[in-house]
Amino acid sequence: MDFKLEIAKILEKQTNMPMEDVIASIETPPELDLGDFAFPCFRLAKELKKAPPAIAQEICEAITPPSFVDKIEAKGPYLNFYLKRDAYAKGVLPQVYTLGEDYGKRDIGVGQYVVIDYSSPNIAKPFHIGHLRSTVIGHALYNIFNKLGYRSYSINYLGDWGTQFGKIITAFERWSNKDEVVAGGIDALVKLYVRFHDEAEENPKLEDEARAWFLKMEQGDEYALNLWRLVKDISLLDYKKIYDLFEIDFDSYNGESFYNDKMTPVVEEIAAKGLLIEDKGAMLVDLEEHKMPPCLILRKDGGTLYATRDITSALYRKNEYNFAKAIYVTANEQNLHFAQFFKVVELMGYKWAKDELVHVPFGFMNLPEGKMSTRKGNVLLMEDLIDQTIEKVRETIEEKNPTLEDKEAVAQQVGLGAIIFNDLFNSRVKDVEFSWERMLSFEGETGPYAQYTHARCCSVLEKASDVDYSDADVSLLTSDEEFELIKTIATFGDKIEEAANKYEPFVISRFIIAVAQGYNKFYHNNPILKTDEDLKKARLYLTHCVRDVLASALGILGIKAPSKM
Ligand code: ARG
């Protein structure tokens, strides 16, 4: 049973407020003695021309508490509802128990696509921490929307087109060969790029050569395109090492190059709609009226730009998937780019652009400078960061639990979990500090702490493996800790919705910590195995529910939940 909804229905009838508004205004008081749900009467004051406390008093007298409500009190401008704890436990837990990993799911998005563009590294260039953040945030959003019934569709919009590939081909032809780049991977490609720039300072002819190669690519020259494909394959192979670790794959890898042959009609459309103006040989859309610098569409030499491809891909995606939302996850450095190209799509007459194109920016992550062994700015840096994190977990396991089975798998799950959780714990726009000490602690608000709590549930259940608690009487769960824990669990669905509405995975991370803290408090104050048989069963039942909810919430963030650690 959805208790909040039931209370909202009563209030709707009594106040004639629209249901949506009633639901939105019902609060959850921070302390138990203020009730379990509170309804503020400020909004009604204007309409009824009465003071909020008087309104609260009136409503209180007018409604009869439903069977699951213990009492209703008017306190100042608030109407406080106190639930019957036994009825509440019975209304919530069997649902969690039966639905298991499906608990919290909703169907508000059924039949609708949400297209999420994330990770999207620039091939032949380093996969940096920004791409890792984009990957982790985007993947969480992918799961969040799926839980709400949407069909999430992930696109890795590779930066795989542009003049820089002319430079790499130039460098490759002059100073390298296939065997060398295949063996050296992305590292070798980055070196070629760097060398190109060094030598081009002395020898500007190289720039002309590079332009010529890129022109060949654009014209479909097979020799040039084959080299470009090689560069792409080598890069992807390196990126996939990271994706495989996190068990992330994409529904599409259509990057910028995919739009190479699709831009002409779009540029023509922009022109036909009277938006394209010439400026010193280049073509742009003026955005002064919208307080932004102009959006460049064509270079002086007729070449297209990042924005040209993004405008084209947005129209293509709308056409292809008819999305409800198209979400782009990138560092906040690109705020202006997205604001500009969204505006151009809107000015082209596509009204959906305003609500349906969504940029989801995030802040910096500061890495432990100097503490990593490898070449700076390289894809290897990310791998190194991940490896070192896992290595630290390995050491902790050796120290604390040397006889653990599957040590290697657990070390990996905990290390990756720590990285993801650290990334997703605060609002994404905040900068993140990367501190091994903090993120690997088993006590703070961390991934390992959440995973440890899950493992604790598993271990409690294992110790009682001979007890059948499936028919437990959960109405016995009425202690403060039990009641609060059940209340926290019951918010799961709301939290998933909130996370989706705000595009904020941290709503889920906070939920996980609240459940974990609630369980540990319960665990320390309420004996589970050494109590009378009925209560023991009820507490095992609760433990089972907490285990499932933790596993499923961690799963949303892309974090594994080992049963032992
Ligand atoms: N390749 C870009 C980068 O590494 C990110 C692309 C984001 N997606 C997009 N549709 N612009 O900065």
Coordinates of C-alpha atoms and ligand atoms in Angstrom, one line a residue:
M1 CA 0.0 0.0 0.0
D2 CA 1.2 3.5 -0.8
F3 CA 0.4 5.3 2.5
K4 CA 1.3 8.7 1.2
L5 CA -1.1 8.3 -1.7
E6 CA -3.9 7.2 0.6
I7 CA -3.4 10.2 2.9
A8 CA -3.2 12.5 -0.2
K9 CA -6.5 11.2 -1.4
I10 CA -8.2 12.1 1.9
L11 CA -6.6 15.6 1.8
E12 CA -7.6 16.1 -1.8
K13 CA -11.2 15.4 -0.9
Q14 CA -11.1 17.7 2.1
T15 CA -9.3 20.6 0.6
N16 CA -10.2 20.4 -3.1
M17 CA -6.6 21.0 -4.0
P18 CA -5.4 19.2 -7.1
M19 CA -4.0 15.8 -6.3
E20 CA -0.6 16.6 -7.8
D21 CA -0.2 19.6 -5.5
V22 CA -1.3 17.7 -2.5
I23 CA 1.3 15.0 -3.2
A24 CA 4.0 17.5 -3.8
S25 CA 3.3 19.4 -0.6
I26 CA 3.2 16.4 1.8
E27 CA 6.4 16.3 3.7
T28 CA 8.2 13.7 5.7
P29 CA 9.1 15.3 9.1
P30 CA 12.7 14.8 10.2
E31 CA 11.7 13.5 13.6
L32 CA 9.4 10.8 14.6
D33 CA 7.5 12.9 17.2
L34 CA 6.4 15.2 14.5
G35 CA 4.5 12.4 12.8
D36 CA 5.3 10.4 9.7
F37 CA 3.7 12.7 7.1
A38 CA 3.0 16.4 7.5
F39 CA 0.8 18.6 5.4
P40 CA 1.6 22.3 5.5
C41 CA -1.4 24.6 5.2
F42 CA 0.3 27.7 3.9
R43 CA -0.8 27.3 0.4
L44 CA -4.5 27.1 1.4
A45 CA -4.3 30.3 3.5
K46 CA -4.5 32.7 0.6
E47 CA -7.5 31.0 -1.0
L48 CA -9.4 30.5 2.2
K49 CA -8.3 33.8 3.7
K50 CA -7.5 32.2 7.0
A51 CA -4.4 31.7 9.0
P52 CA -2.7 28.4 8.3
P53 CA -2.9 27.2 12.0
A54 CA -6.7 27.7 11.9
I55 CA -6.9 25.7 8.6
A56 CA -4.9 22.9 10.0
Q57 CA -7.2 22.8 13.0
E58 CA -10.3 22.7 10.8
I59 CA -9.1 19.9 8.5
C60 CA -8.0 18.0 11.6
E61 CA -11.4 18.1 13.1
A62 CA -13.1 17.3 9.8
I63 CA -11.4 14.1 8.8
T64 CA -11.6 10.7 10.4
P65 CA -8.3 8.8 10.5
P66 CA -8.2 5.8 8.2
S67 CA -7.4 2.4 9.7
F68 CA -3.6 2.6 9.2
V69 CA -3.4 6.0 10.9
D70 CA -2.9 6.1 14.7
K71 CA -3.7 9.8 15.1
I72 CA -3.8 13.1 13.3
E73 CA -2.7 16.3 15.0
A74 CA -2.7 20.0 14.1
K75 CA 0.6 21.6 15.2
G76 CA 0.9 25.2 14.2
P77 CA 0.4 25.5 10.4
Y78 CA 1.0 21.7 10.0
L79 CA -1.2 18.7 10.0
N80 CA 0.7 15.8 11.3
F81 CA -0.2 12.1 10.5
Y82 CA 1.1 9.4 12.8
L83 CA 1.0 5.9 11.3
K84 CA 0.2 2.7 13.0
R85 CA 3.6 1.0 12.9
D86 CA 2.3 -2.5 12.7
A87 CA 0.0 -1.7 9.8
Y88 CA 2.8 0.2 8.1
A89 CA 5.2 -2.7 8.3
K90 CA 2.6 -5.0 6.8
G91 CA 1.8 -2.5 4.1
V92 CA 5.3 -2.1 2.9
L93 CA 7.5 -5.2 3.5
P94 CA 5.6 -8.0 1.8
Q95 CA 5.7 -5.9 -1.3
V96 CA 9.5 -5.5 -1.1
Y97 CA 9.8 -9.2 -0.4
T98 CA 7.7 -10.3 -3.3
L99 CA 9.0 -7.9 -5.8
G100 CA 12.7 -8.3 -4.8
E101 CA 14.9 -6.5 -7.3
D102 CA 11.9 -5.1 -9.0
Y103 CA 10.7 -3.1 -5.9
G104 CA 10.8 0.6 -6.7
K105 CA 10.1 0.1 -10.4
R106 CA 7.4 2.3 -12.0
D107 CA 5.8 2.4 -15.3
I108 CA 5.5 6.2 -16.0
G109 CA 7.9 5.9 -19.0
V110 CA 6.4 2.9 -20.7
G111 CA 6.5 3.2 -24.5
Q112 CA 8.9 6.1 -24.4
Y113 CA 12.6 6.4 -25.4
V114 CA 15.2 8.3 -23.5
V115 CA 18.4 8.7 -25.5
I116 CA 21.5 9.2 -23.4
D117 CA 24.7 10.4 -25.0
Y118 CA 27.6 9.7 -22.6
S119 CA 31.2 8.7 -22.3
S120 CA 31.9 9.9 -25.9
P121 CA 35.7 10.2 -25.9
N122 CA 37.7 11.7 -28.8
I123 CA 39.5 8.8 -30.5
A124 CA 43.3 8.9 -30.7
K125 CA 43.2 11.1 -27.7
P126 CA 43.3 10.4 -24.0
F127 CA 40.2 9.0 -22.2
H128 CA 40.4 11.4 -19.3
I129 CA 38.7 11.7 -16.0
G130 CA 35.9 13.8 -17.5
H131 CA 35.0 10.8 -19.8
L132 CA 35.1 8.5 -16.8
R133 CA 32.7 10.8 -14.9
S134 CA 30.4 11.0 -18.0
T135 CA 30.5 7.2 -18.3
V136 CA 29.6 6.7 -14.6
I137 CA 26.8 9.4 -14.5
G138 CA 25.4 8.4 -17.9
H139 CA 25.2 4.8 -17.0
A140 CA 23.4 5.5 -13.8
L141 CA 20.9 7.7 -15.6
Y142 CA 20.5 4.9 -18.1
N143 CA 19.5 2.5 -15.3
I144 CA 17.3 5.1 -13.5
F145 CA 15.2 5.7 -16.6
N146 CA 14.9 2.0 -17.3
K147 CA 13.5 1.5 -13.8
L148 CA 10.8 4.0 -14.6
G149 CA 9.7 2.0 -17.6
Y150 CA 11.4 4.1 -20.2
R151 CA 13.5 2.4 -22.8
S152 CA 16.9 3.9 -22.3
Y153 CA 19.1 4.0 -25.3
S154 CA 22.8 4.7 -24.8
I155 CA 24.9 6.4 -27.4
N156 CA 28.7 6.7 -27.3
Y157 CA 29.1 9.6 -29.5
L158 CA 32.7 9.1 -30.4
G159 CA 34.7 12.2 -31.4
D160 CA 35.9 10.4 -34.5
W161 CA 35.8 13.1 -37.2
G162 CA 37.7 16.3 -37.7
T163 CA 40.9 17.8 -38.9
Q164 CA 42.9 16.1 -36.2
F165 CA 42.7 12.9 -38.1
G166 CA 44.5 14.5 -41.1
K167 CA 47.3 15.3 -38.7
I168 CA 47.5 11.7 -37.3
I169 CA 47.5 10.3 -40.8
T170 CA 50.3 12.7 -41.8
A171 CA 52.3 11.7 -38.8
F172 CA 51.6 8.0 -39.3
E173 CA 52.7 8.2 -43.0
R174 CA 56.0 9.9 -42.0
W175 CA 57.1 8.4 -38.8
S176 CA 55.2 5.2 -38.0
N177 CA 53.6 2.0 -39.4
K178 CA 50.8 -0.4 -38.7
D179 CA 52.7 -2.8 -36.5
E180 CA 54.0 0.0 -34.3
V181 CA 50.6 1.6 -33.7
V182 CA 48.9 -1.7 -33.2
A183 CA 51.5 -2.7 -30.6
G184 CA 51.6 0.7 -28.9
G185 CA 47.8 1.3 -28.8
I186 CA 46.4 4.7 -28.1
D187 CA 49.7 5.7 -26.4
A188 CA 51.4 5.4 -29.8
L189 CA 48.6 7.5 -31.4
V190 CA 48.9 10.2 -28.8
K191 CA 52.7 10.4 -29.4
L192 CA 52.2 10.8 -33.1
Y193 CA 49.8 13.6 -32.5
V194 CA 52.2 15.4 -30.2
R195 CA 55.1 14.9 -32.6
F196 CA 53.0 16.3 -35.4
H197 CA 52.5 19.5 -33.4
D198 CA 56.1 19.8 -32.4
E199 CA 57.3 19.3 -36.0
A200 CA 54.7 21.5 -37.5
E201 CA 56.1 24.5 -35.6
E202 CA 59.3 24.1 -37.6
N203 CA 57.6 22.9 -40.8
P204 CA 54.3 24.6 -41.5
K205 CA 53.9 22.5 -44.7
L206 CA 52.8 19.6 -42.4
E207 CA 49.6 21.5 -41.7
D208 CA 48.8 21.6 -45.5
E209 CA 49.5 18.0 -45.7
A210 CA 47.2 17.3 -42.8
R211 CA 44.4 19.3 -44.4
A212 CA 44.8 17.4 -47.6
W213 CA 44.5 14.1 -45.8
F214 CA 41.4 15.2 -44.0
L215 CA 39.9 16.4 -47.3
K216 CA 40.6 12.9 -48.8
M217 CA 38.8 11.4 -45.9
E218 CA 35.8 13.6 -46.5
Q219 CA 35.8 12.7 -50.1
G220 CA 35.7 9.1 -49.3
D221 CA 39.3 8.1 -50.3
E222 CA 39.6 4.5 -49.3
Y223 CA 43.3 4.6 -48.4
A224 CA 42.7 7.5 -46.0
L225 CA 39.6 6.0 -44.6
N226 CA 41.3 2.7 -43.9
L227 CA 44.0 4.5 -41.9
W228 CA 41.3 6.4 -40.0
R229 CA 39.5 3.1 -39.3
L230 CA 42.7 1.6 -37.9
V231 CA 43.0 4.6 -35.6
K232 CA 39.5 4.1 -34.5
D233 CA 39.8 0.4 -33.8
I234 CA 43.0 0.9 -31.8
S235 CA 41.4 3.6 -29.7
L236 CA 38.2 1.6 -29.1
L237 CA 40.2 -1.4 -28.0
D238 CA 41.7 0.7 -25.3
Y239 CA 38.5 2.3 -24.2
K240 CA 36.8 -1.1 -24.1
K241 CA 39.2 -2.2 -21.4
I242 CA 37.6 0.4 -19.2
Y243 CA 34.0 -0.3 -20.3
D244 CA 34.5 -4.0 -19.8
L245 CA 35.7 -3.5 -16.2
F246 CA 32.6 -1.5 -15.4
E247 CA 30.5 -3.9 -17.5
I248 CA 29.2 -1.1 -19.6
D249 CA 28.3 -1.4 -23.3
F250 CA 26.5 1.0 -25.6
D251 CA 23.5 0.5 -27.8
S252 CA 25.2 2.7 -30.4
Y253 CA 28.7 3.8 -31.1
N254 CA 27.6 6.3 -33.8
G255 CA 30.0 9.1 -33.4
E256 CA 30.6 12.3 -35.2
S257 CA 31.7 10.6 -38.4
F258 CA 28.3 9.0 -38.7
Y259 CA 26.9 12.4 -39.5
N260 CA 29.5 13.4 -42.1
D261 CA 27.1 12.7 -45.0
K262 CA 24.0 14.0 -43.2
M263 CA 24.9 17.6 -42.6
T264 CA 24.3 19.2 -46.0
P265 CA 20.5 19.1 -45.9
V266 CA 20.5 20.4 -42.3
V267 CA 22.7 23.3 -43.2
E268 CA 20.4 24.0 -46.1
E269 CA 17.5 23.9 -43.8
I270 CA 19.1 26.4 -41.4
A271 CA 19.7 28.7 -44.4
A272 CA 16.2 28.2 -45.8
K273 CA 14.7 29.2 -42.5
G274 CA 16.6 32.4 -42.7
L275 CA 18.9 31.8 -39.8
L276 CA 22.3 31.5 -41.5
I277 CA 24.3 34.6 -41.9
E278 CA 27.7 35.2 -43.4
D279 CA 30.5 36.7 -41.4
K280 CA 33.9 37.1 -42.9
G281 CA 33.4 34.1 -45.1
A282 CA 32.1 31.8 -42.3
M283 CA 28.4 30.9 -41.8
L284 CA 26.8 31.3 -38.4
V285 CA 23.5 31.7 -36.5
D286 CA 23.3 34.9 -34.6
L287 CA 22.2 34.4 -31.0
E288 CA 22.7 37.9 -29.7
E289 CA 19.0 38.1 -28.9
H290 CA 19.4 35.1 -26.6
K291 CA 22.5 36.6 -25.0
M292 CA 24.9 34.1 -26.4
P293 CA 27.8 34.4 -28.9
P294 CA 26.9 33.2 -32.4
C295 CA 26.8 29.5 -33.2
L296 CA 29.3 28.7 -36.0
I297 CA 27.9 26.4 -38.6
L298 CA 30.4 26.5 -41.5
R299 CA 34.1 27.5 -41.4
K300 CA 35.5 29.8 -44.0
D301 CA 36.7 26.8 -46.0
G302 CA 33.3 25.3 -45.9
G303 CA 34.2 22.7 -43.2
T304 CA 31.7 21.8 -40.6
L305 CA 32.0 22.1 -36.8
Y306 CA 31.2 20.3 -33.6
A307 CA 27.9 22.2 -33.4
T308 CA 27.0 21.4 -37.0
R309 CA 27.3 17.7 -36.2
D310 CA 25.4 18.0 -32.9
I311 CA 22.5 19.9 -34.5
T312 CA 22.4 17.2 -37.2
S313 CA 22.6 14.3 -34.7
A314 CA 19.8 15.8 -32.6
L315 CA 17.5 15.9 -35.5
Y316 CA 18.5 12.5 -36.6
R317 CA 17.9 11.0 -33.1
K318 CA 14.5 12.7 -32.9
N319 CA 13.5 11.2 -36.2
E320 CA 15.0 7.8 -35.4
Y321 CA 13.9 7.2 -31.8
N322 CA 11.2 9.9 -31.3
F323 CA 12.7 10.4 -27.8
A324 CA 10.9 11.8 -24.9
K325 CA 14.2 13.2 -23.8
A326 CA 17.7 13.3 -25.3
I327 CA 20.2 13.7 -22.6
Y328 CA 23.9 14.8 -23.0
V329 CA 26.3 14.1 -20.2
T330 CA 29.5 16.2 -20.4
A331 CA 31.7 18.4 -18.2
N332 CA 30.3 21.8 -17.5
E333 CA 33.0 23.4 -19.7
Q334 CA 30.6 22.6 -22.6
N335 CA 27.6 24.4 -21.1
L336 CA 27.7 27.1 -23.8
H337 CA 28.1 24.7 -26.7
F338 CA 24.9 22.9 -25.6
A339 CA 22.9 26.0 -24.9
Q340 CA 23.9 27.4 -28.3
F341 CA 23.0 24.3 -30.4
F342 CA 19.8 23.6 -28.5
K343 CA 18.8 27.2 -29.2
V344 CA 19.6 26.8 -32.9
V345 CA 17.4 23.6 -33.1
E346 CA 14.6 25.5 -31.4
L347 CA 15.0 28.5 -33.7
M348 CA 14.7 26.1 -36.6
G349 CA 11.1 25.6 -35.4
Y350 CA 11.5 22.4 -33.5
K351 CA 9.5 23.2 -30.4
W352 CA 10.5 20.0 -28.6
A353 CA 14.1 21.2 -28.4
K354 CA 13.2 23.4 -25.4
D355 CA 12.0 20.6 -23.1
E356 CA 13.4 17.5 -24.6
L357 CA 17.0 18.3 -25.2
V358 CA 18.7 18.2 -21.9
H359 CA 22.3 18.9 -21.1
V360 CA 23.5 17.2 -17.9
P361 CA 26.7 18.9 -16.9
F362 CA 29.1 17.9 -14.1
G363 CA 32.1 19.4 -12.3
F364 CA 35.7 18.5 -12.1
M365 CA 37.3 15.6 -10.4
N366 CA 40.7 16.4 -8.8
L367 CA 43.0 13.4 -9.1
P368 CA 45.7 12.6 -6.5
E369 CA 48.3 14.6 -8.3
G370 CA 51.7 12.9 -8.7
K371 CA 50.7 9.8 -6.9
M372 CA 50.2 7.8 -10.1
S373 CA 53.0 6.3 -11.9
T374 CA 52.2 6.7 -15.5
R375 CA 52.4 9.1 -18.4
K376 CA 50.2 12.1 -17.7
G377 CA 47.1 12.7 -19.7
N378 CA 46.9 9.3 -21.1
V379 CA 44.2 6.7 -21.3
L380 CA 46.6 4.6 -19.2
L381 CA 46.2 7.1 -16.5
M382 CA 42.6 6.1 -16.0
E383 CA 43.5 2.4 -16.1
D384 CA 46.2 3.0 -13.6
L385 CA 43.9 4.9 -11.3
I386 CA 41.4 2.0 -11.4
D387 CA 44.2 -0.6 -10.9
Q388 CA 45.6 1.2 -8.0
T389 CA 42.3 1.5 -6.3
I390 CA 41.6 -2.2 -6.7
E391 CA 45.1 -2.9 -5.4
K392 CA 44.4 -1.0 -2.3
V393 CA 41.3 -3.0 -1.7
R394 CA 43.2 -6.2 -2.3
E395 CA 45.6 -5.2 0.5
T396 CA 42.7 -4.4 2.9
I397 CA 41.2 -7.8 2.2
E398 CA 44.5 -9.5 2.8
E399 CA 44.8 -7.8 6.1
K400 CA 41.2 -8.1 7.3
N401 CA 39.8 -11.2 5.7
P402 CA 42.6 -13.3 4.2
T403 CA 40.5 -16.5 4.0
L404 CA 37.7 -14.8 1.9
E405 CA 36.6 -16.8 -1.2
D406 CA 36.8 -15.1 -4.6
K407 CA 39.2 -12.5 -3.2
E408 CA 40.1 -11.2 -6.6
A409 CA 36.5 -10.7 -7.8
V410 CA 35.5 -9.0 -4.5
A411 CA 38.5 -6.7 -4.6
Q412 CA 37.5 -5.6 -8.1
Q413 CA 33.8 -5.1 -7.2
V414 CA 34.7 -3.1 -4.1
G415 CA 37.4 -1.0 -5.9
L416 CA 35.1 -0.1 -8.8
G417 CA 32.2 0.4 -6.4
A418 CA 34.3 2.9 -4.4
I419 CA 35.2 4.8 -7.6
I420 CA 31.6 5.0 -8.8
F421 CA 30.1 5.8 -5.4
N422 CA 32.6 8.6 -4.8
D423 CA 31.7 10.0 -8.2
L424 CA 28.0 9.9 -7.5
F425 CA 27.7 10.9 -3.9
N426 CA 27.3 14.6 -4.4
S427 CA 25.3 16.7 -6.8
R428 CA 27.1 16.2 -10.1
V429 CA 27.8 19.9 -10.7
K430 CA 30.0 19.9 -7.6
D431 CA 33.7 19.3 -8.0
V432 CA 34.8 15.9 -6.6
E433 CA 37.9 15.3 -4.6
F434 CA 39.5 11.9 -5.3
S435 CA 40.8 10.6 -2.0
W436 CA 41.6 7.0 -1.6
E437 CA 41.5 7.2 2.1
R438 CA 38.0 8.6 2.2
M439 CA 36.4 6.7 -0.6
L440 CA 37.7 3.3 0.5
S441 CA 36.8 3.7 4.1
F442 CA 34.3 1.1 5.4
E443 CA 32.8 3.6 7.7
G444 CA 32.0 6.8 6.0
E445 CA 29.4 7.5 3.3
T446 CA 31.1 5.3 0.8
G447 CA 30.6 2.5 -1.7
P448 CA 32.4 -0.1 0.5
Y449 CA 30.3 0.9 3.5
A450 CA 27.1 0.2 1.5
Q451 CA 28.5 -3.0 0.1
Y452 CA 29.6 -4.1 3.5
T453 CA 26.1 -3.5 4.9
H454 CA 24.7 -5.7 2.1
A455 CA 27.2 -8.4 2.9
R456 CA 26.2 -8.1 6.6
C457 CA 22.6 -8.8 5.6
C458 CA 23.7 -11.8 3.6
S459 CA 25.7 -13.1 6.5
V460 CA 22.8 -12.8 9.0
L461 CA 20.6 -14.7 6.6
E462 CA 23.2 -17.3 6.1
K463 CA 23.5 -17.9 9.8
A464 CA 19.7 -18.5 9.9
S465 CA 19.6 -20.6 6.7
D466 CA 17.5 -23.2 8.5
V467 CA 14.8 -20.7 9.4
D468 CA 11.8 -20.3 7.0
Y469 CA 10.8 -16.7 7.6
S470 CA 8.7 -16.4 4.5
D471 CA 5.5 -16.3 6.5
A472 CA 6.9 -14.0 9.2
D473 CA 4.5 -11.7 11.0
V474 CA 6.0 -8.3 10.2
S475 CA 3.5 -6.4 12.3
L476 CA 5.9 -7.2 15.1
L477 CA 8.4 -4.7 13.7
T478 CA 7.5 -1.6 15.7
S479 CA 10.7 -0.4 17.4
D480 CA 11.9 3.0 16.4
E481 CA 14.8 1.6 14.4
E482 CA 12.6 -0.8 12.6
F483 CA 9.9 1.7 11.8
E484 CA 12.4 4.3 10.5
L485 CA 14.2 1.7 8.4
I486 CA 11.0 0.6 6.8
K487 CA 10.0 4.2 6.2
T488 CA 13.3 4.7 4.4
I489 CA 12.9 1.6 2.3
A490 CA 9.5 2.7 1.3
T491 CA 10.8 5.9 -0.4
F492 CA 12.7 3.9 -3.0
G493 CA 10.3 4.5 -5.9
D494 CA 10.0 8.2 -5.1
K495 CA 13.7 8.5 -5.0
I496 CA 14.1 6.9 -8.4
E497 CA 11.6 9.3 -9.8
E498 CA 13.3 12.3 -8.1
A499 CA 16.7 11.1 -9.5
A500 CA 15.2 11.0 -13.0
N501 CA 13.5 14.4 -12.7
K502 CA 16.7 16.1 -11.5
Y503 CA 19.0 13.9 -13.6
E504 CA 20.8 13.3 -10.4
P505 CA 22.1 9.9 -9.5
F506 CA 23.2 11.2 -6.1
V507 CA 19.6 10.9 -4.9
I508 CA 20.1 7.2 -5.2
S509 CA 23.5 7.2 -3.4
R510 CA 22.0 9.2 -0.5
F511 CA 19.1 6.7 -0.4
I512 CA 21.6 3.8 -0.2
I513 CA 23.4 5.4 2.7
A514 CA 20.2 6.1 4.5
V515 CA 19.2 2.4 4.2
A516 CA 22.6 1.2 5.2
Q517 CA 22.8 3.5 8.2
G518 CA 19.2 2.5 9.2
Y519 CA 20.0 -1.1 9.0
N520 CA 23.2 -0.8 11.0
K521 CA 21.3 1.1 13.7
F522 CA 18.7 -1.6 13.7
Y523 CA 21.3 -4.3 13.8
H524 CA 23.1 -2.8 16.8
N525 CA 19.9 -2.2 18.9
N526 CA 17.7 -5.1 18.0
P527 CA 18.9 -8.7 18.4
I528 CA 18.0 -10.7 15.3
L529 CA 19.0 -14.2 16.0
K530 CA 18.8 -14.3 19.8
T531 CA 15.2 -13.3 20.4
D532 CA 11.9 -15.1 20.5
E533 CA 11.0 -17.2 17.4
D534 CA 8.3 -14.9 15.9
L535 CA 10.4 -11.7 16.3
K536 CA 13.4 -13.5 14.9
K537 CA 11.5 -14.4 11.8
A538 CA 10.2 -10.9 11.3
R539 CA 13.7 -9.4 11.7
L540 CA 15.1 -11.9 9.2
Y541 CA 12.4 -11.0 6.8
L542 CA 13.3 -7.3 7.2
T543 CA 17.0 -8.2 6.7
H544 CA 16.1 -10.0 3.5
C545 CA 14.2 -6.9 2.2
V546 CA 17.1 -4.6 3.1
R547 CA 19.5 -6.9 1.3
D548 CA 17.4 -6.9 -1.9
V549 CA 16.8 -3.1 -1.8
L550 CA 20.5 -2.4 -1.3
A551 CA 21.5 -4.8 -4.1
S552 CA 19.1 -3.2 -6.5
A553 CA 19.9 0.4 -5.6
L554 CA 23.6 -0.3 -5.9
G555 CA 22.9 -2.0 -9.2
I556 CA 21.2 1.2 -10.5
L557 CA 24.5 3.0 -9.9
G558 CA 26.4 0.2 -11.7
I559 CA 27.9 -1.2 -8.4
K560 CA 28.0 -4.9 -7.6
A561 CA 26.9 -6.2 -4.3
P562 CA 29.1 -9.1 -3.2
S563 CA 27.6 -11.4 -0.6
K564 CA 30.8 -11.6 1.4
M565 CA 33.7 -9.2 1.8
Ligands
ARG1 N1 33.6 14.1 -27.6 C1 33.3 15.2 -26.6 C2 34.4 15.4 -25.6 O1 35.2 14.5 -25.4 C3 32.0 14.9 -25.9 C4 30.8 14.7 -26.7 C5 29.5 14.9 -26.0 N2 28.4 14.6 -26.8 C6 27.9 15.4 -27.8 N3 26.8 15.1 -28.4 N4 28.5 16.6 -28.0 O2 34.5 16.4 -25.0

